[in-house]
Coordinates of N, CA and C in Angstrom, one line a residue:
E1 N 54.4 117.0 -16.1 CA 53.1 116.6 -15.6 C 52.4 115.7 -16.6
K2 N 52.4 116.2 -17.8 CA 51.7 115.4 -18.9 C 52.5 114.1 -19.1
D3 N 53.8 114.1 -19.0 CA 54.6 112.9 -19.2 C 54.2 111.9 -18.2
K4 N 54.1 112.4 -17.0 CA 53.7 111.5 -15.9 C 52.4 110.8 -16.1
Q5 N 51.4 111.7 -16.6 CA 50.1 111.1 -16.8 C 50.1 110.1 -18.0
R6 N 50.9 110.4 -19.0 CA 51.1 109.5 -20.1 C 51.7 108.2 -19.7
Q7 N 52.7 108.4 -18.8 CA 53.4 107.2 -18.3 C 52.5 106.4 -17.5
L8 N 51.7 107.1 -16.6 CA 50.7 106.4 -15.8 C 49.6 105.7 -16.6
C9 N 49.2 106.4 -17.7 CA 48.2 105.8 -18.6 C 48.8 104.6 -19.3
R10 N 50.0 104.7 -19.7 CA 50.7 103.6 -20.4 C 50.8 102.4 -19.5
E11 N 51.2 102.7 -18.2 CA 51.3 101.6 -17.3 C 50.0 101.0 -17.0
L12 N 49.0 101.8 -16.8 CA 47.6 101.3 -16.5 C 47.1 100.5 -17.7
T13 N 47.5 101.0 -18.9 CA 47.0 100.3 -20.1 C 47.7 99.0 -20.2
E14 N 49.0 99.0 -19.8 CA 49.7 97.7 -19.9 C 49.2 96.7 -18.8
K15 N 48.9 97.3 -17.6 CA 48.4 96.5 -16.5 C 47.0 95.9 -16.9
V16 N 46.2 96.7 -17.5 CA 44.8 96.3 -18.0 C 45.0 95.2 -19.0
A17 N 45.9 95.4 -20.0 CA 46.1 94.5 -21.0 C 46.6 93.1 -20.4
K18 N 47.6 93.3 -19.5 CA 48.1 92.1 -18.8 C 47.0 91.4 -18.1
W19 N 46.2 92.2 -17.4 CA 45.1 91.6 -16.6 C 44.1 90.9 -17.5
R20 N 43.9 91.5 -18.6 CA 43.0 90.9 -19.6 C 43.6 89.6 -20.1
E21 N 44.9 89.6 -20.4 CA 45.5 88.4 -20.9 C 45.4 87.3 -19.8
E22 N 45.7 87.7 -18.5 CA 45.6 86.8 -17.4 C 44.2 86.2 -17.3
C23 N 43.2 87.1 -17.4 CA 41.8 86.6 -17.3 C 41.4 85.7 -18.4
L24 N 41.9 86.1 -19.6 CA 41.7 85.2 -20.8 C 42.3 83.9 -20.6
A25 N 43.6 83.9 -20.1 CA 44.3 82.7 -19.9 C 43.6 81.8 -18.8
L26 N 43.2 82.5 -17.7 CA 42.4 81.8 -16.7 C 41.1 81.2 -17.2
Q27 N 40.4 82.0 -18.0 CA 39.1 81.5 -18.6 C 39.4 80.4 -19.5
Q28 N 40.5 80.5 -20.3 CA 40.9 79.4 -21.2 C 41.2 78.1 -20.4
A29 N 42.0 78.3 -19.3 CA 42.3 77.2 -18.5 C 41.1 76.5 -17.9
E30 N 40.2 77.4 -17.4 CA 38.9 76.8 -16.8 C 38.1 76.1 -17.9
A31 N 38.1 76.7 -19.1 CA 37.3 76.1 -20.2 C 38.0 74.8 -20.6
D32 N 39.3 74.8 -20.6 CA 40.0 73.5 -20.9 C 39.7 72.5 -19.8
H33 N 39.8 72.9 -18.5 CA 39.5 72.0 -17.4 C 38.1 71.5 -17.5
V34 N 37.1 72.3 -17.8 CA 35.7 71.9 -18.0 C 35.6 70.9 -19.1
A35 N 36.3 71.3 -20.2 CA 36.2 70.4 -21.4 C 36.8 69.0 -21.1
I36 N 38.0 69.1 -20.3 CA 38.6 67.8 -20.0 C 37.6 67.0 -19.0
Y37 N 37.0 67.7 -18.1 CA 36.1 67.0 -17.2 C 34.9 66.4 -17.9
L38 N 34.4 67.2 -18.9 CA 33.3 66.7 -19.7 C 33.7 65.5 -20.5
L39 N 34.9 65.6 -21.1 CA 35.3 64.5 -21.8 C 35.5 63.3 -21.0
E40 N 36.0 63.5 -19.8 CA 36.2 62.3 -18.8 C 34.8 61.7 -18.4
Q41 N 33.9 62.6 -18.1 CA 32.6 62.2 -17.8 C 31.9 61.4 -19.0
E42 N 32.1 62.0 -20.1 CA 31.5 61.4 -21.3 C 32.2 60.0 -21.5
A43 N 33.5 59.9 -21.3 CA 34.2 58.6 -21.4 C 33.7 57.6 -20.4
L44 N 33.5 58.2 -19.1 CA 32.9 57.3 -18.1 C 31.5 56.8 -18.4
L45 N 30.7 57.7 -19.0 CA 29.4 57.3 -19.3 C 29.4 56.3 -20.5
K46 N 30.3 56.6 -21.4 CA 30.3 55.6 -22.5 C 30.8 54.2 -22.0
E47 N 31.8 54.3 -21.1 CA 32.3 53.0 -20.5 C 31.2 52.3 -19.8
E48 N 30.5 53.1 -18.9 CA 29.3 52.5 -18.2 C 28.3 52.0 -19.1
E49 N 28.0 52.7 -20.2 CA 27.1 52.3 -21.2 C 27.5 51.0 -21.9
I50 N 28.8 50.9 -22.1 CA 29.4 49.7 -22.8 C 29.2 48.5 -21.8
K51 N 29.5 48.8 -20.5 CA 29.4 47.7 -19.5 C 27.9 47.3 -19.4
Q52 N 27.0 48.2 -19.4 CA 25.6 47.9 -19.3 C 25.2 47.1 -20.5
M53 N 25.7 47.5 -21.7 CA 25.4 46.8 -22.9 C 25.9 45.4 -22.9
E54 N 27.2 45.2 -22.4 CA 27.8 43.9 -22.3 C 27.0 43.1 -21.2
K55 N 26.6 43.7 -20.1 CA 25.8 43.0 -19.1 C 24.5 42.5 -19.7
K56 N 23.8 43.4 -20.4 CA 22.6 43.0 -21.1 C 22.8 41.9 -22.1
K57 N 23.9 42.0 -22.8 CA 24.1 40.9 -23.8 C 24.4 39.6 -23.1
K58 N 25.2 39.7 -21.9 CA 25.4 38.5 -21.2 C 24.2 37.9 -20.6
I59 N 23.3 38.8 -20.0 CA 22.0 38.3 -19.5 C 21.2 37.7 -20.6
K60 N 21.1 38.4 -21.7 CA 20.4 37.9 -22.8 C 20.9 36.5 -23.3
K61 N 22.2 36.4 -23.3 CA 22.8 35.2 -23.8 C 22.5 34.1 -22.8
Q62 N 22.6 34.4 -21.4 CA 22.3 33.4 -20.4 C 20.8 33.0 -20.5
L63 N 19.9 34.0 -20.7 CA 18.5 33.7 -20.9 C 18.3 32.8 -22.1
E64 N 18.9 33.1 -23.2 CA 18.8 32.3 -24.4 C 19.3 30.9 -24.1
E65 N 20.5 30.8 -23.4 CA 21.0 29.4 -23.1 C 20.1 28.7 -22.2
Y66 N 19.5 29.4 -21.2 CA 18.5 28.8 -20.3 C 17.3 28.3 -21.1
R67 N 16.8 29.2 -22.0 CA 15.7 28.8 -22.8 C 16.0 27.6 -23.6
V68 N 17.1 27.6 -24.3 CA 17.5 26.4 -25.1 C 17.7 25.2 -24.2
E69 N 18.3 25.3 -23.1 CA 18.5 24.2 -22.2 C 17.1 23.6 -21.7
K70 N 16.2 24.6 -21.4 CA 14.9 24.2 -20.9 C 14.1 23.5 -22.0
Q71 N 14.3 24.0 -23.2 CA 13.6 23.4 -24.4 C 14.1 22.0 -24.6
Q72 N 15.5 21.9 -24.6 CA 16.1 20.6 -24.8 C 15.6 19.6 -23.7
K73 N 15.6 20.1 -22.4 CA 15.2 19.3 -21.3 C 13.7 18.8 -21.5
R74 N 12.9 19.8 -21.9 CA 11.5 19.4 -22.1 C 11.3 18.4 -23.3
E75 N 12.1 18.6 -24.3 CA 12.0 17.7 -25.4 C 12.5 16.3 -25.0
S76 N 13.6 16.3 -24.2 CA 14.1 15.0 -23.7 C 13.1 14.3 -22.8
E77 N 12.4 15.1 -21.9 CA 11.4 14.6 -21.1 C 10.2 14.1 -21.9
N78 N 9.8 14.8 -22.9 CA 8.7 14.4 -23.7 C 9.1 13.1 -24.5
L79 N 10.3 13.0 -24.9 CA 10.8 11.8 -25.6 C 10.8 10.6 -24.6
L80 N 11.3 10.9 -23.4 CA 11.4 9.8 -22.4 C 9.9 9.4 -22.0
Q81 N 9.0 10.4 -21.9 CA 7.7 10.0 -21.5 C 7.0 9.2 -22.7
S82 N 7.2 9.6 -23.9 CA 6.6 8.9 -25.0 C 7.2 7.5 -25.1
H83 N 8.5 7.4 -24.8 CA 9.2 6.1 -24.8 C 8.6 5.2 -23.7
L84 N 8.4 5.8 -22.5 CA 7.7 5.0 -21.4 C 6.3 4.6 -21.7
V85 N 5.6 5.6 -22.3 CA 4.2 5.3 -22.7 C 4.2 4.1 -23.7
E86 N 5.1 4.1 -24.6 CA 5.2 3.1 -25.7 C 5.5 1.7 -25.0
E87 N 6.5 1.8 -24.1 CA 6.9 0.5 -23.3 C 5.7 0.0 -22.5
A88 N 5.0 1.0 -21.9 CA 3.8 0.6 -21.1 C 2.7 -0.1 -21.9
R89 N 2.6 0.5 -23.1 CA 1.6 0.0 -24.1 C 2.0 -1.4 -24.5
K90 N 3.2 -1.6 -24.8 CA 3.7 -2.9 -25.2 C 3.5 -3.9 -24.1
M91 N 3.9 -3.5 -22.9 CA 3.8 -4.3 -21.7 C 2.3 -4.7 -21.5
M92 N 1.4 -3.7 -21.7 CA 0.0 -4.0 -21.5 C -0.5 -5.0 -22.6
E93 N 0.0 -4.8 -23.8 CA -0.4 -5.8 -24.9 C 0.1 -7.2 -24.6
E94 N 1.4 -7.2 -24.1 CA 1.9 -8.6 -23.7 C 1.2 -9.2 -22.6
Q95 N 0.8 -8.4 -21.6 CA 0.0 -8.9 -20.5 C -1.3 -9.3 -20.9
N96 N -1.9 -8.6 -21.8 CA -3.3 -9.0 -22.4 C -3.2 -10.3 -23.1
S97 N -2.1 -10.4 -23.9 CA -1.9 -11.7 -24.6 C -1.7 -12.8 -23.7
E98 N -0.8 -12.6 -22.7 CA -0.6 -13.6 -21.7 C -1.8 -13.9 -20.9
G99 N -2.6 -12.9 -20.6 CA -3.9 -13.1 -19.9 C -4.8 -13.9 -20.7
K100 N -4.9 -13.7 -22.0 CA -5.8 -14.5 -22.8 C -5.3 -15.9 -22.9
K101 N -4.0 -16.1 -23.0 CA -3.5 -17.5 -23.0 C -3.8 -18.2 -21.7
R102 N -3.6 -17.4 -20.5 CA -4.0 -18.1 -19.2 C -5.4 -18.4 -19.1
V103 N -6.3 -17.5 -19.6 CA -7.7 -17.7 -19.6 C -8.1 -18.9 -20.4
Q104 N -7.5 -19.0 -21.6 CA -7.7 -20.2 -22.5 C -7.3 -21.5 -21.8
Y105 N -6.1 -21.4 -21.2 CA -5.5 -22.6 -20.5 C -6.4 -23.0 -19.3
R106 N -6.9 -22.0 -18.6 CA -7.8 -22.3 -17.4 C -9.1 -22.8 -17.9
E107 N -9.6 -22.3 -19.1 CA -10.8 -22.9 -19.6 C -10.7 -24.3 -20.0
R108 N -9.5 -24.6 -20.6 CA -9.2 -26.0 -21.0 C -9.1 -26.9 -19.8
L109 N -8.4 -26.4 -18.7 CA -8.3 -27.1 -17.5 C -9.7 -27.3 -16.9
Y110 N -10.5 -26.3 -16.9 CA -11.9 -26.4 -16.3 C -12.7 -27.4 -17.0
K111 N -12.7 -27.4 -18.3 CA -13.4 -28.4 -19.1 C -12.9 -29.8 -18.8
T112 N -11.6 -29.9 -18.8 CA -11.0 -31.2 -18.5 C -11.4 -31.7 -17.1
R113 N -11.4 -30.8 -16.2 CA -11.8 -31.2 -14.8 C -13.3 -31.5 -14.7
Q114 N -14.1 -30.8 -15.5 CA -15.5 -31.1 -15.5 C -15.8 -32.5 -16.1
E115 N -15.1 -32.7 -17.2 CA -15.2 -34.1 -17.8 C -14.8 -35.1 -16.8
E116 N -13.6 -34.9 -16.1 CA -13.2 -35.9 -15.2 C -14.2 -36.1 -14.0
L117 N -14.8 -34.9 -13.6 CA -15.8 -35.0 -12.5 C -17.0 -35.8 -13.0
V118 N -17.4 -35.6 -14.2 CA -18.6 -36.3 -14.8 C -18.2 -37.8 -14.8
I119 N -17.0 -38.1 -15.3 CA -16.6 -39.6 -15.4 C -16.5 -40.2 -14.0
Q120 N -16.0 -39.4 -13.0 CA -15.9 -39.9 -11.6 C -17.3 -40.1 -11.0
A121 N -18.2 -39.2 -11.3 CA -19.6 -39.3 -10.8 C -20.2 -40.5 -11.4
Q122 N -20.0 -40.8 -12.7 CA -20.6 -42.0 -13.3 C -20.0 -43.2 -12.7
E123 N -18.7 -43.2 -12.5 CA -18.0 -44.4 -11.9 C -18.5 -44.6 -10.5
M124 N -18.7 -43.5 -9.7 CA -19.2 -43.7 -8.3 C -20.6 -44.2 -8.3
E125 N -21.4 -43.7 -9.3 CA -22.8 -44.1 -9.4 C -22.8 -45.6 -9.7
E126 N -22.0 -46.0 -10.7 CA -21.9 -47.4 -11.1 C -21.4 -48.3 -9.9
E127 N -20.4 -47.7 -9.1 CA -20.0 -48.5 -8.0 C -21.1 -48.6 -6.9
L128 N -21.8 -47.5 -6.7 CA -22.9 -47.6 -5.7 C -24.0 -48.6 -6.2
R129 N -24.3 -48.6 -7.4 CA -25.3 -49.5 -7.9 C -24.8 -51.0 -7.7
E130 N -23.5 -51.2 -8.0 CA -22.9 -52.5 -7.9 C -22.9 -52.9 -6.4
K131 N -22.6 -51.9 -5.5 CA -22.6 -52.2 -4.1 C -24.0 -52.5 -3.6
E132 N -25.0 -51.7 -4.0 CA -26.4 -52.0 -3.6 C -26.8 -53.3 -4.1
R133 N -26.4 -53.7 -5.3 CA -26.8 -55.0 -5.9 C -26.2 -56.1 -5.0
R134 N -24.9 -56.0 -4.6 CA -24.3 -57.0 -3.8 C -25.0 -57.1 -2.4
L135 N -25.2 -55.9 -1.8 CA -25.9 -55.9 -0.5 C -27.3 -56.5 -0.6
E136 N -28.0 -56.2 -1.7 CA -29.3 -56.8 -1.8 C -29.2 -58.3 -1.9
S137 N -28.2 -58.8 -2.6 CA -28.0 -60.2 -2.7 C -27.7 -60.8 -1.4
L138 N -26.9 -60.1 -0.6 CA -26.6 -60.6 0.8 C -27.8 -60.5 1.7
R139 N -28.6 -59.5 1.6 CA -29.8 -59.3 2.4 C -30.8 -60.5 2.0
S140 N -30.8 -60.8 0.7 CA -31.8 -61.9 0.4 C -31.3 -63.2 1.0
L141 N -30.0 -63.3 1.3 CA -29.5 -64.6 1.9 C -29.8 -64.7 3.4
V142 N -29.8 -63.5 4.1 CA -30.0 -63.5 5.5 C -31.4 -62.9 6.0
R143 N -32.3 -62.7 5.0 CA -33.5 -62.1 5.4 C -34.4 -63.1 6.2
V144 N -35.1 -62.6 7.2 CA -35.9 -63.5 8.1 C -37.4 -63.3 7.6
E145 N -38.0 -64.4 7.4 CA -39.4 -64.4 7.0 C -40.2 -64.5 8.3
A146 N -40.9 -63.5 8.8 CA -41.7 -63.5 10.0 C -43.2 -63.4 9.7
T147 N -44.0 -64.2 10.5 CA -45.5 -64.1 10.3 C -46.0 -62.9 11.0
V148 N -47.2 -62.4 10.5 CA -47.8 -61.2 11.0 C -48.5 -61.6 12.3
D149 N -48.2 -60.8 13.4 CA -48.8 -61.1 14.7 C -49.0 -59.7 15.4
P150 N -50.3 -59.1 15.3 CA -50.5 -57.8 15.9 C -50.5 -57.9 17.4
Q151 N -50.9 -59.0 18.0 CA -50.9 -59.1 19.5 C -49.6 -59.2 20.1
R152 N -48.6 -59.3 19.3 CA -47.2 -59.4 19.8 C -46.8 -58.1 20.5
V153 N -47.4 -57.0 20.1 CA -47.0 -55.7 20.6 C -47.4 -55.6 22.1
L154 N -48.5 -56.3 22.5 CA -49.1 -56.2 23.9 C -48.4 -57.2 24.8
K155 N -47.7 -58.2 24.2 CA -47.1 -59.2 25.1 C -45.8 -58.8 25.7
E156 N -45.4 -59.5 26.8 CA -44.1 -59.2 27.4 C -43.0 -59.8 26.5
T157 N -41.9 -59.0 26.7 CA -40.7 -59.5 26.0 C -39.8 -60.2 27.0
K158 N -38.8 -60.9 26.4 CA -37.8 -61.6 27.3 C -37.1 -60.6 28.2
A159 N -36.8 -59.5 27.7 CA -36.0 -58.5 28.5 C -36.9 -58.0 29.6
S160 N -38.2 -57.7 29.4 CA -39.1 -57.2 30.4 C -39.3 -58.2 31.5
K161 N -39.4 -59.5 31.1 CA -39.6 -60.6 32.1 C -38.3 -60.7 32.9
A162 N -37.2 -60.7 32.3 CA -35.9 -60.8 33.1 C -35.8 -59.6 34.0
R163 N -36.2 -58.4 33.6 CA -36.1 -57.3 34.5 C -37.1 -57.4 35.7
F164 N -38.3 -57.9 35.4 CA -39.2 -58.1 36.5 C -38.7 -59.1 37.5
L165 N -38.2 -60.2 37.1 CA -37.6 -61.2 38.0 C -36.4 -60.6 38.7
S166 N -35.6 -59.8 38.1 CA -34.5 -59.3 38.8 C -34.9 -58.3 39.9
I167 N -36.1 -57.6 39.7 CA -36.6 -56.7 40.8 C -37.1 -57.5 41.9
E168 N -37.8 -58.6 41.7 CA -38.3 -59.5 42.8 C -37.1 -60.1 43.6
D169 N -36.1 -60.5 42.9 CA -34.9 -61.0 43.6 C -34.3 -59.9 44.5
C170 N -34.3 -58.7 44.0 CA -33.7 -57.6 44.8 C -34.5 -57.4 46.1
E171 N -35.9 -57.4 46.0 CA -36.7 -57.3 47.2 C -36.5 -58.4 48.2
V172 N -36.3 -59.6 47.7 CA -36.1 -60.7 48.6 C -34.7 -60.5 49.3
Q173 N -33.8 -60.1 48.6 CA -32.4 -59.9 49.1 C -32.5 -58.8 50.1
L174 N -33.3 -57.7 49.9 CA -33.4 -56.6 50.9 C -34.0 -57.1 52.2
Q175 N -34.9 -58.0 52.1 CA -35.6 -58.5 53.3 C -34.6 -59.4 54.2
Q176 N -33.7 -60.0 53.6 CA -32.7 -60.8 54.3 C -31.7 -59.8 55.0
P177 N -31.1 -60.3 56.1 CA -30.1 -59.4 56.8 C -28.8 -59.3 55.9
L178 N -28.2 -58.1 56.1 CA -27.1 -57.8 55.2 C -25.9 -58.6 55.5
F179 N -25.6 -58.9 56.9 CA -24.5 -59.8 57.3 C -25.0 -60.9 58.2
N180 N -24.3 -62.0 58.2 CA -24.6 -63.1 59.1 C -24.2 -62.7 60.5
M181 N -25.1 -62.8 61.5 CA -24.8 -62.5 62.9 C -24.4 -63.7 63.7
Y182 N -23.3 -63.6 64.4 CA -22.8 -64.6 65.3 C -22.9 -64.2 66.7
S183 N -23.9 -63.6 67.2 CA -24.1 -63.1 68.6 C -25.6 -63.1 69.0
F184 N -25.9 -62.4 70.0 CA -27.3 -62.4 70.5 C -28.1 -61.4 69.8
T185 N -29.5 -61.7 69.8 CA -30.4 -60.7 69.2 C -30.9 -59.8 70.3
N186 N -31.6 -58.8 69.9 CA -32.2 -57.9 70.9 C -33.1 -58.5 71.9
D187 N -34.0 -59.4 71.4 CA -34.9 -60.1 72.3 C -34.2 -60.9 73.3
E188 N -33.1 -61.6 72.8 CA -32.4 -62.5 73.8 C -31.7 -61.6 74.8
I189 N -31.2 -60.5 74.4 CA -30.5 -59.6 75.4 C -31.5 -59.1 76.4
M190 N -32.7 -58.7 76.0 CA -33.7 -58.1 76.9 C -34.3 -59.1 77.8
S191 N -34.3 -60.3 77.4 CA -34.9 -61.4 78.3 C -33.9 -61.8 79.3
D192 N -32.6 -61.5 79.2 CA -31.6 -61.9 80.1 C -31.8 -61.1 81.4
K193 N -31.8 -61.8 82.6 CA -32.0 -61.2 83.9 C -30.8 -60.3 84.2
R194 N -29.7 -60.7 83.9 CA -28.5 -59.9 84.2 C -28.5 -58.5 83.5
F195 N -29.1 -58.4 82.3 CA -29.2 -57.1 81.6 C -30.2 -56.3 82.4
R196 N -31.3 -57.0 83.0 CA -32.3 -56.2 83.7 C -31.7 -55.6 85.0
V197 N -30.9 -56.4 85.7 CA -30.3 -55.9 86.9 C -29.4 -54.8 86.6
A198 N -28.6 -54.9 85.6 CA -27.6 -53.8 85.3 C -28.4 -52.6 85.0

């Protein structure tokens, strides 16, 4: 009986020891699995972190390149603008100098024209004086010397006399028949007995 119990205890002890070993092995396997999972997760996190860092570096590099490009573009635009301003200033100076030259040229032309106009006016005045002198000499040759006669205003003129005579001639002509008649007059017709009978 006691041997059986000892044998049973021994078997149970062996089973418990085996079960403990299996539990320990299972726990160790789970721990290893968890450790591997944690390591994998940590590796993934590190990889993601590295990617994020690289992405940030890339974005930072792109931003820096964009800033440098923008700065270069701004500098080139400023340089171009300053160049254009300088050219515009030179052009304005050239235009001003050309304008001054044109103004001086026009002033010279105006003065010359004024002098020519003065000379022409003097020549025309001289020609008019000469013409008036010649006309006066001609007038003196053909001038009629008439005596003063105030009663002449009240007298008839040749034209008025001729007009009055022409009016009298018209009245005489109106009293005469318009056409020559080659037949009987009214009185002759009325005195005819044959006309009375009819």
